Short mmCIF file of C-alpha atoms and ligand atoms in Angstrom, two decimals:
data_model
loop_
_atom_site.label_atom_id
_atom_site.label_comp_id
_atom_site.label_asym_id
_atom_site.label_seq_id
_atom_site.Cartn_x
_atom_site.Cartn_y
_atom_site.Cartn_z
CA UNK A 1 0.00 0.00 0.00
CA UNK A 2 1.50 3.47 -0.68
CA UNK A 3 4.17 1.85 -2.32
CA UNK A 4 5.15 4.41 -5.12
CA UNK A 5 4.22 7.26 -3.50
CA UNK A 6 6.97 6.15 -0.75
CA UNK A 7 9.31 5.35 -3.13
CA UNK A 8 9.41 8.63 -4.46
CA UNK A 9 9.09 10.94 -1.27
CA UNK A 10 12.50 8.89 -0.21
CA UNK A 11 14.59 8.78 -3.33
CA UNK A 12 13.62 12.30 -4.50
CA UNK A 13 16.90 13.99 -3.72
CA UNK A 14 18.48 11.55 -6.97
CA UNK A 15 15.78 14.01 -8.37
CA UNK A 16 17.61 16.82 -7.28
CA UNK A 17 21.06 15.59 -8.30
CA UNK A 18 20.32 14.99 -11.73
CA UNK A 19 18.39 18.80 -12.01
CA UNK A 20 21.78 20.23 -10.35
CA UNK A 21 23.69 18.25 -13.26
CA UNK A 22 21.63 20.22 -15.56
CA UNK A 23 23.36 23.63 -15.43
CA UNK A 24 24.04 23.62 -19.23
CA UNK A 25 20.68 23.25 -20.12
CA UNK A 26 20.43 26.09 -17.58
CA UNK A 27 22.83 28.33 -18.09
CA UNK A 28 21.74 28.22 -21.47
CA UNK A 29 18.01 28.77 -21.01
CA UNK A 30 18.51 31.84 -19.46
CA UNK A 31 21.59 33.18 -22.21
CA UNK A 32 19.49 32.61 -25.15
CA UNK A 33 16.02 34.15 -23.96
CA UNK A 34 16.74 38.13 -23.48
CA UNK A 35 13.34 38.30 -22.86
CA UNK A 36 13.55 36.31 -19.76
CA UNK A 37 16.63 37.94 -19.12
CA UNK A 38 15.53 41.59 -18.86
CA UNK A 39 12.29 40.88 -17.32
CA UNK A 40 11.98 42.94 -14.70
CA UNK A 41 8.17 41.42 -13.41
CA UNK A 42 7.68 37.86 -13.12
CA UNK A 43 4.45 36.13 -12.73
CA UNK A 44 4.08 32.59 -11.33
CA UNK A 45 1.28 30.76 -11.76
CA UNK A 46 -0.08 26.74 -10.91
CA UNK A 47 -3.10 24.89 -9.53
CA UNK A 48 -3.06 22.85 -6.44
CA UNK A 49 0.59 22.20 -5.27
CA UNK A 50 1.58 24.11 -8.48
CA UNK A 51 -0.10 27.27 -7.06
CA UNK A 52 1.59 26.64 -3.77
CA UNK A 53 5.26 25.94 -5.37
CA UNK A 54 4.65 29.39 -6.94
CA UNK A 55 4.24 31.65 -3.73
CA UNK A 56 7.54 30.21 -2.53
CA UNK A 57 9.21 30.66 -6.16
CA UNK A 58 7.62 34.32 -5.99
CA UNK A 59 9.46 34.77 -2.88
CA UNK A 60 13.08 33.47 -3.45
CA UNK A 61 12.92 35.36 -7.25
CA UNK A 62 12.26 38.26 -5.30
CA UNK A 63 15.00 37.96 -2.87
CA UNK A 64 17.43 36.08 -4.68
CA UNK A 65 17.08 37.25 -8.77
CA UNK A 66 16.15 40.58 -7.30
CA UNK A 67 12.99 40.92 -10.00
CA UNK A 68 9.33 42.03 -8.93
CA UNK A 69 7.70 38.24 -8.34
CA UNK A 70 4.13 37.57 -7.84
CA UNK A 71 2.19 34.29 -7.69
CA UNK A 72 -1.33 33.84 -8.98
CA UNK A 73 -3.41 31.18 -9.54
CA UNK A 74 -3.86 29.82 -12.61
CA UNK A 75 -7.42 30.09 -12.43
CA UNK A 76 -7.74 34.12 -11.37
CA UNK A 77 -5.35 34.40 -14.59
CA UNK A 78 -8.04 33.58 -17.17
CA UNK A 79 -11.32 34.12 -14.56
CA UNK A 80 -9.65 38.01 -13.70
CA UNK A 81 -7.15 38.86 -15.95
CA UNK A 82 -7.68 42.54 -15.45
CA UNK A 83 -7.44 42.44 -12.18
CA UNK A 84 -3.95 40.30 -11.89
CA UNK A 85 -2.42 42.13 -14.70
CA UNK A 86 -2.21 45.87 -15.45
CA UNK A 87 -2.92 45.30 -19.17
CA UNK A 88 -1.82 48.56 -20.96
CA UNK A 89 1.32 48.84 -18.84
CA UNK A 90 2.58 45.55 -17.68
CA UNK A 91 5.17 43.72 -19.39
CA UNK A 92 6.68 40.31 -18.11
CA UNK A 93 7.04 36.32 -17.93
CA UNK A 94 4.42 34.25 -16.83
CA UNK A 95 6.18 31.14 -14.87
CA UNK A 96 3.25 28.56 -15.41
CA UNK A 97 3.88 25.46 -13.41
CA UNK A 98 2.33 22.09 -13.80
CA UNK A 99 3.58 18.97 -13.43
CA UNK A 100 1.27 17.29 -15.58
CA UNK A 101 1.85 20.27 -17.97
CA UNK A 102 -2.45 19.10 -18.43
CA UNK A 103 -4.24 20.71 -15.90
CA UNK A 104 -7.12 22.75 -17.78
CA UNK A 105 -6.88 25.59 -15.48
CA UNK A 106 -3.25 26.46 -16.76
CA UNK A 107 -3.53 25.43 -20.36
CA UNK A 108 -6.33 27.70 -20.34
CA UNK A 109 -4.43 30.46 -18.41
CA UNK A 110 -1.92 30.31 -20.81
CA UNK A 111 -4.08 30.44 -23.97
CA UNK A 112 -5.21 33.53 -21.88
CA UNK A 113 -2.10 35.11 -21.39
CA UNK A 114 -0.58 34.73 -25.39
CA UNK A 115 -3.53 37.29 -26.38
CA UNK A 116 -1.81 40.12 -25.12
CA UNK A 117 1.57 40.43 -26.71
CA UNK A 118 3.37 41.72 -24.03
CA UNK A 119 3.77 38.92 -22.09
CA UNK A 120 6.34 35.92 -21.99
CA UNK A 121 4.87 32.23 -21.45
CA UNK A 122 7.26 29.96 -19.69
CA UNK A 123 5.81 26.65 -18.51
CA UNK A 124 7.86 24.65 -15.87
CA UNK A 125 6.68 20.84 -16.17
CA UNK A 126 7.70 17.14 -15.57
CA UNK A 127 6.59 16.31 -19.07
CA UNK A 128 7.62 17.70 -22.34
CA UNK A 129 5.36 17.19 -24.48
CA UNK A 130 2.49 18.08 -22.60
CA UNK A 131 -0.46 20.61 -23.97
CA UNK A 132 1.23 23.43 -21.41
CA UNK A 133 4.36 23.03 -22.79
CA UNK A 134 3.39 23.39 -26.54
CA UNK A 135 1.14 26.45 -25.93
CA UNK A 136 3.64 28.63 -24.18
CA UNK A 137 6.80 30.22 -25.76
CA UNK A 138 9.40 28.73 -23.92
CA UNK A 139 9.50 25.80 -21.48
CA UNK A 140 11.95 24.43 -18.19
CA UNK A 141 10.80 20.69 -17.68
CA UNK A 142 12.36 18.18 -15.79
CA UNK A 143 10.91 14.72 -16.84
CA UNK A 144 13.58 13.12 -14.21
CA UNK A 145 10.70 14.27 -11.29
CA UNK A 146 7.63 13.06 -13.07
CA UNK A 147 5.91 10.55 -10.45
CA UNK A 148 3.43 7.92 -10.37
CA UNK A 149 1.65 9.00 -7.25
CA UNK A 150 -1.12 11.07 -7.45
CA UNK A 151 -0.01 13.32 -5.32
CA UNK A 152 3.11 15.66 -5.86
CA UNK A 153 6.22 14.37 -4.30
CA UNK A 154 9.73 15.05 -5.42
CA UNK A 155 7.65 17.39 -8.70
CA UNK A 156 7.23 20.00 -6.43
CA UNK A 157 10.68 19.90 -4.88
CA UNK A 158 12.57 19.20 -7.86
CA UNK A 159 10.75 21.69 -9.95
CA UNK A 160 11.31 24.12 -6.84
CA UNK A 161 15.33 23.36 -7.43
CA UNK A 162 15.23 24.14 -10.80
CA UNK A 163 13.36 28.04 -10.18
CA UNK A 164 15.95 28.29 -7.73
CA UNK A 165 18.62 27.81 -9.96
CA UNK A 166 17.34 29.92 -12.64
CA UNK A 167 16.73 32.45 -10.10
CA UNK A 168 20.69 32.38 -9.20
CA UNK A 169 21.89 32.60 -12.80
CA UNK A 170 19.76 35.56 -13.23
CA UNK A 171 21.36 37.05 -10.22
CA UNK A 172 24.83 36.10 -10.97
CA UNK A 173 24.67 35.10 -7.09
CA UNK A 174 27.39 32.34 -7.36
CA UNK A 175 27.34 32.08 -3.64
CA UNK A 176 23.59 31.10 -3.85
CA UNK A 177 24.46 28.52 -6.56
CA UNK A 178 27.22 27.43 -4.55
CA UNK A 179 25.04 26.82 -1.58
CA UNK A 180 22.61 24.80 -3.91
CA UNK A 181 25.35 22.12 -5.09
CA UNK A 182 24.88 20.20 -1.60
CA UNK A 183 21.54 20.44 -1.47
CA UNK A 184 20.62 16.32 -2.62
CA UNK A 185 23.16 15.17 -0.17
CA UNK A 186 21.58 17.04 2.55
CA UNK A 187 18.39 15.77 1.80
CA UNK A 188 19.60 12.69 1.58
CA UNK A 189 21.10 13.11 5.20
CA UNK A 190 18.07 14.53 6.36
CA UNK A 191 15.54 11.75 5.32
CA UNK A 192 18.10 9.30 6.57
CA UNK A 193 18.03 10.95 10.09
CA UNK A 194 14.74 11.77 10.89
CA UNK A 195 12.58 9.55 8.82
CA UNK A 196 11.64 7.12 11.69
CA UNK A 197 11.14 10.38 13.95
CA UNK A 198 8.26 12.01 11.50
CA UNK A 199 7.02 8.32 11.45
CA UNK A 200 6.84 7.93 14.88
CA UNK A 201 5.00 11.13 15.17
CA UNK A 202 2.57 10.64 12.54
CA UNK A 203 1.51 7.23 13.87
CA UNK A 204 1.67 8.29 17.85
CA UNK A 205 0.12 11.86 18.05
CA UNK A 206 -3.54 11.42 18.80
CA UNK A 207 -4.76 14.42 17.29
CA UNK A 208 -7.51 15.93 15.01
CA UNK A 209 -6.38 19.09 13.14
CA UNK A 210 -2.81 19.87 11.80
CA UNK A 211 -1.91 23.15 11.27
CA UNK A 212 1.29 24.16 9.35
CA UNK A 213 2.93 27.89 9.74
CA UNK A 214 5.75 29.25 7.70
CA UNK A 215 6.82 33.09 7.12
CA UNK A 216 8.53 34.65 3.16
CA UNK A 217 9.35 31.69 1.32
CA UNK A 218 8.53 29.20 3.89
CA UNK A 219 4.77 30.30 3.44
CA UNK A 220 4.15 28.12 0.11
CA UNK A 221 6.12 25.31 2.09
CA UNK A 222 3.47 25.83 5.26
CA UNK A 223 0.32 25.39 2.23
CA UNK A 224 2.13 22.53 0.29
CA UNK A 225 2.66 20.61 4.14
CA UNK A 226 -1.47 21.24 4.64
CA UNK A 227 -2.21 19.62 0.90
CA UNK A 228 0.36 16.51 1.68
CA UNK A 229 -1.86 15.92 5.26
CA UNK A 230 -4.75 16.31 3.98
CA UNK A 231 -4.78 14.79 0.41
CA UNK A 232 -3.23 11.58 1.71
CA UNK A 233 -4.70 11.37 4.93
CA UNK A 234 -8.07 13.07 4.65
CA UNK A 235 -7.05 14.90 8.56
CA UNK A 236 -8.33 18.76 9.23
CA UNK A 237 -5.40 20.97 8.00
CA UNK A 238 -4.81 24.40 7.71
CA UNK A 239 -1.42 26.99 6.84
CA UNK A 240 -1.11 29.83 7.65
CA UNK A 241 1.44 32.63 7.57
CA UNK A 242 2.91 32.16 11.24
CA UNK A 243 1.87 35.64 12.73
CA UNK A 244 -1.25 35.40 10.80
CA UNK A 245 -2.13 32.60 13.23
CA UNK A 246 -2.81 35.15 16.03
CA UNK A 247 -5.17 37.10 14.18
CA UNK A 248 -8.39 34.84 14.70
CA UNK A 249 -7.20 30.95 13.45
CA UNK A 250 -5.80 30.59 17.06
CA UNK A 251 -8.93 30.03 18.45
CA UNK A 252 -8.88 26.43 17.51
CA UNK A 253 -5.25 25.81 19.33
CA UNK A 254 -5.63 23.39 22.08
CA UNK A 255 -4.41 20.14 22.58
CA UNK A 256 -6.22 18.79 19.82
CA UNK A 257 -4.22 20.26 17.59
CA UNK A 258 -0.58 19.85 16.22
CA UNK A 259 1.30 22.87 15.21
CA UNK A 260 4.37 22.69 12.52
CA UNK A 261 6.15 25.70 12.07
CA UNK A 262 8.53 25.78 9.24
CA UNK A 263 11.51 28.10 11.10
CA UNK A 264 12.97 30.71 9.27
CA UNK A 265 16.21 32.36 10.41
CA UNK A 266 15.22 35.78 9.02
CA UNK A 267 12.00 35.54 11.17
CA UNK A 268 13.19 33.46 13.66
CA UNK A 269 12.65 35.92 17.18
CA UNK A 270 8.76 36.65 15.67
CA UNK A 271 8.20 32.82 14.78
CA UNK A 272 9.08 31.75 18.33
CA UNK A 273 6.89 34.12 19.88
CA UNK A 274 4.20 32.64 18.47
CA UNK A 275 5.62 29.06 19.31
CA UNK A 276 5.11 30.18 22.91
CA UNK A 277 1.84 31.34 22.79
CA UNK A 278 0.37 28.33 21.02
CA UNK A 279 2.47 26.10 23.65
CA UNK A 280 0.24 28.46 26.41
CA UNK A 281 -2.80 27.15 24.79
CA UNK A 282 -2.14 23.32 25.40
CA UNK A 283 -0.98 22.98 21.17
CA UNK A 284 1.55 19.79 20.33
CA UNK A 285 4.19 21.75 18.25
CA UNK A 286 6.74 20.51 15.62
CA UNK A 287 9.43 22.74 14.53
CA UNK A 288 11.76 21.94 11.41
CA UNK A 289 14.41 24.44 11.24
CA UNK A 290 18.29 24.74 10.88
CA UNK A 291 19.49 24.61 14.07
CA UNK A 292 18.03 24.88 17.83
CA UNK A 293 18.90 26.61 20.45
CA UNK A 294 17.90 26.54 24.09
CA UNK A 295 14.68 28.43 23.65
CA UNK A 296 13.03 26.60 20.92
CA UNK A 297 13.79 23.33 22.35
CA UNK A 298 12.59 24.16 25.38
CA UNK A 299 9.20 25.73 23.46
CA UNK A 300 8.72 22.82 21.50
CA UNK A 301 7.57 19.01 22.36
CA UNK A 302 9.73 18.06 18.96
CA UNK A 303 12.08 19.77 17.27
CA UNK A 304 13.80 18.68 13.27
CA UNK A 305 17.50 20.51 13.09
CA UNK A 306 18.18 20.26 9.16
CA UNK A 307 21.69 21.63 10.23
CA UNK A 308 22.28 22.55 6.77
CA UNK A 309 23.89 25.30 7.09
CA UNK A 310 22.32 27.41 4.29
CA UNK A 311 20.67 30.45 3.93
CA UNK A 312 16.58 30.49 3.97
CA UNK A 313 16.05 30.73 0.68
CA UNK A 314 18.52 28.29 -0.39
CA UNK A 315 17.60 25.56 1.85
CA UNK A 316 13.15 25.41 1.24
CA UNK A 317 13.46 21.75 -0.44
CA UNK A 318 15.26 20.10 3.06
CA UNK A 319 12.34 20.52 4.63
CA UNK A 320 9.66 18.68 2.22
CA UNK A 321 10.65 15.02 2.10
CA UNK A 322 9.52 15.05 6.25
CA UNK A 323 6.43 16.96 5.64
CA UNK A 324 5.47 14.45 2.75
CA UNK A 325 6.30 11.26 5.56
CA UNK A 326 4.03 13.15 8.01
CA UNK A 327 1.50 13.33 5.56
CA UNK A 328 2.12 9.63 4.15
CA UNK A 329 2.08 8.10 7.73
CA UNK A 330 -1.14 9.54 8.81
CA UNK A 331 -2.76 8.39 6.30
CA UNK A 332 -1.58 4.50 6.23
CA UNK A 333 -2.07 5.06 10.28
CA UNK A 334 -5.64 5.94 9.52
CA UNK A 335 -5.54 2.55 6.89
CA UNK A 336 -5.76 5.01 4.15
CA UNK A 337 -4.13 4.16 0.69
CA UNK A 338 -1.90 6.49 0.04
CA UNK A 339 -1.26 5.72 -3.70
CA UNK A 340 -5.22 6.10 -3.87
CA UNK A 341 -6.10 9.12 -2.37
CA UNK A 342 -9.49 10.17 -1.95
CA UNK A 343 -11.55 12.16 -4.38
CA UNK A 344 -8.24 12.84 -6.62
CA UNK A 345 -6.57 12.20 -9.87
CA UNK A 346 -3.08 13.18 -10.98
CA UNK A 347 -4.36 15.63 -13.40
CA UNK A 348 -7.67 17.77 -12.96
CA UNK A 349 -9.24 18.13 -16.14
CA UNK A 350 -11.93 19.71 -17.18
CA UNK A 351 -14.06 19.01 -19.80
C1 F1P B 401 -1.81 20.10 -9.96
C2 F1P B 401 -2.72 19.21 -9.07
C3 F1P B 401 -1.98 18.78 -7.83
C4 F1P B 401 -2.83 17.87 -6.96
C5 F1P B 401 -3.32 16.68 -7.75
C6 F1P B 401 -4.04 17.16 -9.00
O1 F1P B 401 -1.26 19.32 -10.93
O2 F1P B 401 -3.82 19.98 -8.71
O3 F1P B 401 -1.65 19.93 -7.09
O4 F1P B 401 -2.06 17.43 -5.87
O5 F1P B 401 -2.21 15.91 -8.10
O6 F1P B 401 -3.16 18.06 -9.75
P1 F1P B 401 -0.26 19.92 -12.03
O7 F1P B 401 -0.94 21.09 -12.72
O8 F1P B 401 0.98 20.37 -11.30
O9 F1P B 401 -0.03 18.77 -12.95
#
C-alpha cells in the first residue's frame, strides 16, 4: 500500500542531483532568452501544489534574482485577468507550473495570457510534451521528477530546485548557486536521520487538526505541508502565515491540535513568539528548522534541526521530504491508501 508514492518521497533527492547536473541546459536557457533575461516582473502561476510551489518561487525570485515576483493562480489568470495584470502597462514572464503540464486551469491560463503580446509564457513541467508546454513560448521541464503518485512528491521539490537555480543565474549570485550544489546530499542526510522520527510522530500523536505555519518563502512550504496531510490522509489541516495565526485561526489551538512551524532564520525571534503562545494554549508543536537553540527546544515538544547550514532561501526543499512522511504516515495510520487518495486524480481536467 503506498508503495510508489513512498518510493518517491525517499529517493527524491536523486531528483535533485540529476536537475543540479543540468546547469548547461540552464545556463543556457537563461543566455538565449533576453526576454527572460531583462524581465523585470515575473508572474508565477499553478493549480493545487503548483499554485503553492509558486508563492515560494515568488518569494526566493524576489529575494534572490532581485525581480518584482508575484504568484497567482492559474485560475484568477483567465477568470480576472484585469485584475492580476495591469494590461496597458505591464510587461513580463508568466512562470506557469504544472507537473502534468495538463491541468485545464493552466492550459487555459496560458491560452489567456498569449492574447496580449506583451507577455512571456514559460511553462515549468515534468513532461515535455504536454499541452502546457506546446502552448507557451518557452518551457523548463524536468521529466527526471515526473511521479506515479497522485499526489506531488519530489515534482514539487525538484521543480522548486530548478526556479531556484534559474533564479541564481539571473542574479549572478554564485554564492547562492554554490550553496545549492549540496543540497541532494543534505536531503539525503536529512531523510536518513529523521525519517523514523516524523514516522513515529505521525503514527503516535492522537490528534484531530494539523496546522502548518511558515513566514517569506517558507509560506508556500506551510500550504504545500497542509495539501500533503490532507490529500493523503483526509485529517483537518490548515497553513497559515505564522503571525497570521494570532489574528483569529488561534482560536482552535488546544491540545487537539498539532502545530508545525517551518523556522525561518530571518524571522526566527517573531516565529518563536508565536511558538510560545500556542504552547500556552495546550498545542503539540513541531518545529523543522536549521538549528536549535535553548529556547526553541525548550518551546517545543519536537524539534527537526536540518543543520544545513544554508541560507533560507537556499535551503526550502530540506524541509519537504519530512512533511510528505508526516502526511504519508497519517494516512496509512488511519488505513488510508496512500497511492489512492481520496476524491483525486493526478491531473484535474476539465471538460
Ligand atoms: C496540480 C494538481 C496537484 C494535486 C493533484 C491534482 O497538478 O492539482 O496539485 O495534488 O495531483 O493536480 P499539475 O498542474 O501540477 O499537474
Amino acid at each position: 500500500m503506498g508503495t510508489a508514492t513512498l518510493q518517491e518521497i525517499l529517493n527524491q533527492t536523486r531528483s535533485w542531483e540529476s536537475v543540479l547536473n543540468r546547469t548547461q541546459y540552464i545556463q543556457g536557457f537563461v543566455q538565449s532568452h533576453e526576454n527572460v533575461c531583462h524581465a523585470e516582473d515575473f508572474f508565477f502561476l499553478g493549480c493545487g501544489t503548483s499554485y503553492y510551489l509558486a508563492l515560494s518561487a515568488a518569494s526566493l525570485f524576489q529575494r534572490i534574482a532581485q525581480r518584482r515576483a508575484r504568484a497567482l493562480t492559474a485560475s484568477d489568470v483567465f477568470l480576472f485577468p484585469d485584475s492580476v495584470f495591469r494590461l496597458n502597462r505591464e510587461t513580463g514572464v508568466n512562470v506557469i507550473i504544472s507537473r502534468s503540464g495538463s491541468t485545464t486551469e493552466a492550459v487555459w491560463a496560458a491560452k489567456k495570457i498569449n492574447t496580449f503580446p506583451q507577455f512571456t509564457t514559460c511553462a515549468v513541467s515534468c513532461r515535455p510534451e504536454s499541452t502546457l508546454v506546446k502552448e507557451c513560448h518557452l518551457s523548463l521541464t524536468t521529466p527526471e521528477a515526473d511521479e506515479k503518485s497522485v499526489v506531488m512528491t519530489q515534482s514539487f521539490t525538484s521543480m522548486l530546485l530548478l526556479l531556484q537555480l534559474i533564479a541564481s543565474h539571473l542574479s549572478k549570485d554564485t554564492a547562492f548557486e554554490k550553496e545549492l550544489t549540496k543540497i541532494s546530499e543534505i536531503g539525503e542526510t536529512v531523510i536518513k536521520r529523521y525519517h523514523n522520527q516524523i514516522k513515529d510522530l505521525a503514527q503516535n500523536t492522537g490528534v484531530t487538526k494539523f496546522t502548518f505555519l511558515g513566514q517569506g518563502p517558507f509560506y508556500g512550504l506551510a500550504c504545500e505541508s497542509m495539501l500533503k496531510m490532507k490529500e493523503m490522509s483526509l485529517s483537518v489541516s490548515d497553513a497559515y502565515h505564522s503571525m497570521e495565526f494570532r489574528h483569529g485561526p488561534m482560536s482552535m489551538a488546544d491540545e487537539q491540535m498539532f502545530i508545525t512551524f517551518l523556522l525561518s532564520n530571518q524571522g526566527r525571534d517573531a516565529e518563536v513568539a508565536v511558538l510560545k503562545d500556542m504552547k500556552n494554549l495546550g498545542a503539540k508543536t513541531l518545529v523543522i528548522c536549521d538549528s536549535a537553540d535553548e529556547e526553541i527546544t525548550k518551546l517545543s515538544d519536537h524539534v527537526i534541526e536540518l543543520q544545513s547550514g544554508l541560507s533560507d532561501h537556499a535551503r526550502l526543499v530540506l524541509y519537504m521530504p519530512l512533511m510528505q512522511l508526516f502526511g504519508y504516515y497519517k494516512a496509512t495510520q488511519k488505513g488510508l491508501d496512500p497511492d489512492n487518495p481520496k476524491n483525486l486524480t493526478q491531473v484535474v481536467e476539465i471538460t
